[in-house]
Short mmCIF file of C-alpha atoms in Angstrom, two decimals:
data_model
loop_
_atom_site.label_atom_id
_atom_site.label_comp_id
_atom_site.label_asym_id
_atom_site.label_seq_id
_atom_site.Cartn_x
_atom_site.Cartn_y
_atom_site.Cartn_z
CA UNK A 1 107.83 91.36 108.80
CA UNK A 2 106.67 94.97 109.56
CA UNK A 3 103.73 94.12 107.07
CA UNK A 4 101.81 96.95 105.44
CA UNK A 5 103.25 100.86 106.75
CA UNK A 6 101.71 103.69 106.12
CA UNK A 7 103.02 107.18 106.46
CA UNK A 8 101.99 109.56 107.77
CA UNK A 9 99.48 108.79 110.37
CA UNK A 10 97.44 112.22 110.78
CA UNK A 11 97.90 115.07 108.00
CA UNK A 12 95.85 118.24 108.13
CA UNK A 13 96.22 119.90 104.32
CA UNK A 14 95.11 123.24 103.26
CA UNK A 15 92.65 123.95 99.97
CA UNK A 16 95.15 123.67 96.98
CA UNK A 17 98.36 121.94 98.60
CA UNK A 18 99.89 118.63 97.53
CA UNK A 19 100.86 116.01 99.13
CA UNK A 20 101.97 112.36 99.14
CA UNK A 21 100.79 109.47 100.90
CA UNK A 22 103.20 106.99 101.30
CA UNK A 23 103.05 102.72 101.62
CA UNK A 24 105.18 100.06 101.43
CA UNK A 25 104.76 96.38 102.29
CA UNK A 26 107.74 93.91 103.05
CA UNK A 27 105.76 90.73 102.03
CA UNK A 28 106.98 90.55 98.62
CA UNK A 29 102.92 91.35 97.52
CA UNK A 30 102.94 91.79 94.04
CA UNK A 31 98.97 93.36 94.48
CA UNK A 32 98.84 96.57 96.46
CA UNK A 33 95.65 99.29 96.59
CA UNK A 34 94.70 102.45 97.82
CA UNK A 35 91.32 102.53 99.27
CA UNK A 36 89.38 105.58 101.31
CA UNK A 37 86.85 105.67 104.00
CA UNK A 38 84.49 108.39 104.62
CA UNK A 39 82.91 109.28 107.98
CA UNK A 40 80.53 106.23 108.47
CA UNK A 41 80.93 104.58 105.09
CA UNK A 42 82.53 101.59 104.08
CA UNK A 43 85.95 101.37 101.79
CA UNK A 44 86.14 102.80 98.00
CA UNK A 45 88.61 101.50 95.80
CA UNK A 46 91.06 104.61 94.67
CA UNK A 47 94.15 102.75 92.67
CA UNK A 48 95.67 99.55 92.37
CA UNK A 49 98.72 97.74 91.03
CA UNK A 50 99.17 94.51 89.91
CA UNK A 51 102.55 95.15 89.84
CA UNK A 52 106.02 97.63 89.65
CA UNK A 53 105.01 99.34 87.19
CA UNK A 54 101.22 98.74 86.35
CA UNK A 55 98.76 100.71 87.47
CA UNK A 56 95.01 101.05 87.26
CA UNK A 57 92.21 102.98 88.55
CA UNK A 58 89.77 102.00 90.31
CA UNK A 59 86.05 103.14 92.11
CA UNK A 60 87.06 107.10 92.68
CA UNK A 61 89.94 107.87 91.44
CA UNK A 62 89.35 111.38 90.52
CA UNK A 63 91.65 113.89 92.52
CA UNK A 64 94.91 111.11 93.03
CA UNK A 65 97.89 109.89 91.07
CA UNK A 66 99.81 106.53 91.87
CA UNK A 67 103.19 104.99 90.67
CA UNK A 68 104.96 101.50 91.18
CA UNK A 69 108.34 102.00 90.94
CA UNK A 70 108.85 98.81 93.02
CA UNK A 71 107.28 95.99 94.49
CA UNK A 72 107.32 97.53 97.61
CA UNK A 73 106.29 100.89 97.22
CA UNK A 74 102.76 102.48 96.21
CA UNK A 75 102.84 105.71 96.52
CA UNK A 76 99.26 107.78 96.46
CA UNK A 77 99.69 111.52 95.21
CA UNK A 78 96.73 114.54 96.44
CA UNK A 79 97.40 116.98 93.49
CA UNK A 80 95.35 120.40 94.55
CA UNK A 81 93.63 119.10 97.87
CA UNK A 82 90.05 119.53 98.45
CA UNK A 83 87.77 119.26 101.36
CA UNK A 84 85.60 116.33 99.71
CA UNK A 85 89.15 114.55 99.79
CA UNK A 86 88.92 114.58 103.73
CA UNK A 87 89.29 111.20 104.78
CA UNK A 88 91.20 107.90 106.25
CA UNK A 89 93.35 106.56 103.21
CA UNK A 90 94.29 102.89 103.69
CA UNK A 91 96.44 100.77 101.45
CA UNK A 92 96.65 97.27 101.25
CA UNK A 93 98.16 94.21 99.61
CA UNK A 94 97.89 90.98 98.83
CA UNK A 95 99.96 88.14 96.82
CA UNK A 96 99.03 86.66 94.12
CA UNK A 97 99.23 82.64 95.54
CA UNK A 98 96.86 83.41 98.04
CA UNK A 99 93.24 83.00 98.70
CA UNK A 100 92.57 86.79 97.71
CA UNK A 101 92.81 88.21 101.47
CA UNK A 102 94.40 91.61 101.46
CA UNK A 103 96.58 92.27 104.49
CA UNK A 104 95.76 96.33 105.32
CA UNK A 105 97.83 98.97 106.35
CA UNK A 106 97.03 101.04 109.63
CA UNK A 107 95.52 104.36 107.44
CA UNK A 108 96.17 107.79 107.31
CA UNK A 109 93.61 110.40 108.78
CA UNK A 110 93.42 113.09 106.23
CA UNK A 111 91.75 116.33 106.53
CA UNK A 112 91.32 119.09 104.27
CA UNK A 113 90.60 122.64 105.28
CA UNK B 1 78.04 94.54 88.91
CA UNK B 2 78.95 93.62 92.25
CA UNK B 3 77.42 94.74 94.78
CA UNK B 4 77.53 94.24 98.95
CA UNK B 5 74.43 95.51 101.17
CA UNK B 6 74.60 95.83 105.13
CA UNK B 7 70.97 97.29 105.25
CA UNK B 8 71.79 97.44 108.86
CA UNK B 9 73.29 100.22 110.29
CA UNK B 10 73.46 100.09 113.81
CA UNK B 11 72.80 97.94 116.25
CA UNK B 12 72.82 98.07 119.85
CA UNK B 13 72.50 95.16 122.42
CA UNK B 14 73.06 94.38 126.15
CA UNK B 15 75.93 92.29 126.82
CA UNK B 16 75.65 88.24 126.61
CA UNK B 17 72.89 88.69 124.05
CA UNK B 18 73.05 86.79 120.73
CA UNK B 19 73.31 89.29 118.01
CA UNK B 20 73.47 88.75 113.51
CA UNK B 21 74.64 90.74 111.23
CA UNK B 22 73.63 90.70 107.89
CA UNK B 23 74.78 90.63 104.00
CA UNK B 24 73.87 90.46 101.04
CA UNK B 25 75.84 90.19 97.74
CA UNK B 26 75.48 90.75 94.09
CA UNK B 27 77.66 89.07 91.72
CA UNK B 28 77.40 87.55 88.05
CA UNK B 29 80.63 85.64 88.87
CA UNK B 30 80.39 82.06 89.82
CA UNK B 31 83.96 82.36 91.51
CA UNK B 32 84.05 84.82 94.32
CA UNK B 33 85.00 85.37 97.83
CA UNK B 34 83.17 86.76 100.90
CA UNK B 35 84.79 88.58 103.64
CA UNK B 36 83.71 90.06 106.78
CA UNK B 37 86.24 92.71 108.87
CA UNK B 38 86.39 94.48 112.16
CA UNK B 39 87.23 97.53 112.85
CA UNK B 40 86.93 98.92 116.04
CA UNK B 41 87.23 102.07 117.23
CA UNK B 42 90.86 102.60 117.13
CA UNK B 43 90.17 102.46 113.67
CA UNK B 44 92.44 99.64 111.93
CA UNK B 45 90.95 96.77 109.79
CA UNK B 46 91.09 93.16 110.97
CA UNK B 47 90.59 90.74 108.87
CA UNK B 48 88.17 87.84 110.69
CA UNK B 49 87.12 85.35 107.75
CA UNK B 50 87.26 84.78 103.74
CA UNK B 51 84.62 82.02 102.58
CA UNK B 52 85.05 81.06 98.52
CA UNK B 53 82.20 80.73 96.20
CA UNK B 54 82.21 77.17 96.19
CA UNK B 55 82.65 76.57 100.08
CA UNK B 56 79.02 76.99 101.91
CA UNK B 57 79.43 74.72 104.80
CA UNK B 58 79.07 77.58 107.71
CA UNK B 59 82.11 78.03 110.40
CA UNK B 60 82.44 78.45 114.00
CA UNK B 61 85.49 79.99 115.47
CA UNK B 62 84.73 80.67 119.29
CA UNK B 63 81.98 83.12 119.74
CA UNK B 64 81.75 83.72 116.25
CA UNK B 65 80.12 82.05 113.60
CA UNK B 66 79.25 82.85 109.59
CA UNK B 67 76.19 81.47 107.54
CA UNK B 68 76.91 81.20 104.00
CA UNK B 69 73.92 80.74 101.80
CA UNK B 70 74.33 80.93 97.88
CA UNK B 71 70.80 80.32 97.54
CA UNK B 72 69.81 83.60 99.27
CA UNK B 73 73.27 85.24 98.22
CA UNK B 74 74.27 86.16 102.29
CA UNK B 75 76.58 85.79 104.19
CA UNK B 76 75.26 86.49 107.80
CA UNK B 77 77.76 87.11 111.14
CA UNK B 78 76.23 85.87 114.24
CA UNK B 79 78.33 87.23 117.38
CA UNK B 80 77.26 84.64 120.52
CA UNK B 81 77.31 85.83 123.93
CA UNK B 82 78.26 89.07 123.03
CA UNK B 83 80.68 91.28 124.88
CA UNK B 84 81.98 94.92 125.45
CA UNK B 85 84.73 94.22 123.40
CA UNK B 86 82.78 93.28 120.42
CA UNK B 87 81.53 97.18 119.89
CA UNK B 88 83.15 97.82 116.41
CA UNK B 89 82.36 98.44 112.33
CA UNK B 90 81.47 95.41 110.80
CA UNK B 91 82.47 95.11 106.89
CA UNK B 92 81.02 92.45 104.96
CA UNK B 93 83.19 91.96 101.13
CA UNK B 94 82.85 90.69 97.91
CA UNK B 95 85.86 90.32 95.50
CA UNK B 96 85.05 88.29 92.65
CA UNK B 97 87.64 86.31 90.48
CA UNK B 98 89.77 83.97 90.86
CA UNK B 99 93.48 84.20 92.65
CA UNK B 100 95.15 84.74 89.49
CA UNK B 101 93.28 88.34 88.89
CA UNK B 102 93.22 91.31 90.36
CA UNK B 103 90.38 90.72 92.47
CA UNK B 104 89.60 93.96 93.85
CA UNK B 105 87.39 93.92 96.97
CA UNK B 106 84.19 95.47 97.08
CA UNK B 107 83.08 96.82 100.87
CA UNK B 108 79.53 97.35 102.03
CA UNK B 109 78.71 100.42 103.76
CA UNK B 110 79.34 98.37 107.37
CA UNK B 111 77.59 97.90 110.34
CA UNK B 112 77.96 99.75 113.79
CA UNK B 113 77.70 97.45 116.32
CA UNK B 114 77.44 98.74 119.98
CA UNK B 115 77.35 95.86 123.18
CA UNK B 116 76.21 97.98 126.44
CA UNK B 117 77.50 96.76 129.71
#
């Protein structure tokens, strides 16, 4: 298993552009969730799916835009980038039969000038 | 609300010391689970240990060991013998819930711990 991907690794956005982050998990997770990590600060909950087709928002999600088309797929959309959206993006997942540990994906280093 | 508090934000120690690192949780949950992860300076998250609400006996894996205490709600990291290699962000977690919800994980604002040579 390849486990949680992330693409793309590095991104450098100008004010107003869009862009998609992309993740996709080969576990069969039925959970998966965006989080972002600010220059020395812990993780903030962005979106999360209980599953294809079922999203919610979570701690900041002001800014984004998810779908679940899929069980594998969870797709995190910048509409209009800003600089206070600067920031490593990881996603994560987790299935529902275990003990609640989320396996995470490697990030993506966003910046926005 | 939940809530996960690292009030320490760095730390630095010489290498072979003992060091802790600290956390305390807020939760009105009686079901929950504590996490703590790594993440060193290449920047990925590794996932070192989940303890469950209802689980306090403390655990040793090598160098590492974790002191639950409901009582005090924290969930303490002690790193033994500390070496270079240790130098990383520590995140301590919260998620509360059982397995059959959505259990979102809560992250506290981490811990940069630096071992000097």
């Amino acid at each position: 298993n390849a486990g949680v991907t992330q693409t793309p690794k590095f991104r450098i956005l100008k004010i107003g552009q869009s862009m998609t982050l992309q993740c996709t998990q080969d576990m069969n997770h039925n959970y998966m969730y965006w989080y972002r990590q600010d220059p020395g600060m812990g993780l903030k909950l962005i979106y999360y799916s209980v599953g294809a087709g079922i999203t919610d928002k979570g701690e900041v999600p002001n800014g984004y835009n998810v779908s679940r088309s899929t069980t594998e797929d969870f797709p995190l959309r910048l509409e209009l980038a800003a600089p206070s959206q600067t920031s490593v993006y990881f996603c994560a997942s987790r299935y529902t039969g275990t003990d609640n540990e989320q396996f995470f994906g490697p990030g993506t280093r966003l910046t926005v000038l | 609300a939940q809530k996960v508090t690292q009030a320490q934000t760095e730390i630095s120690v010489v290498e072979k010391e003992d060091v802790t690192l600290d956390c305390v949780y807020e939760t009105r949950d009686t079901t929950y689970y504590l996490f703590w992860y790594k993440q060193p300076p290449s920047g990925e998250l590794v996932f070192l240990i989940r303890r469950n609400s209802f689980d306090e006996q403390n655990e040793i894996s090598g160098r590492y060991s974790w002191n639950f205490q409901k009582s005090t709600s924290s969930f303490n990291f002690t790193i033994t013998a500390s070496q270079v290699v240790d130098s990383a962000v520590y995140f301590c977690a919260l998620s509360e819930g059982t397995y059959s919800s959505a259990s979102k994980i809560i992250f506290g604002s981490g811990t940069r711990l630096s071992i000097r040579p």
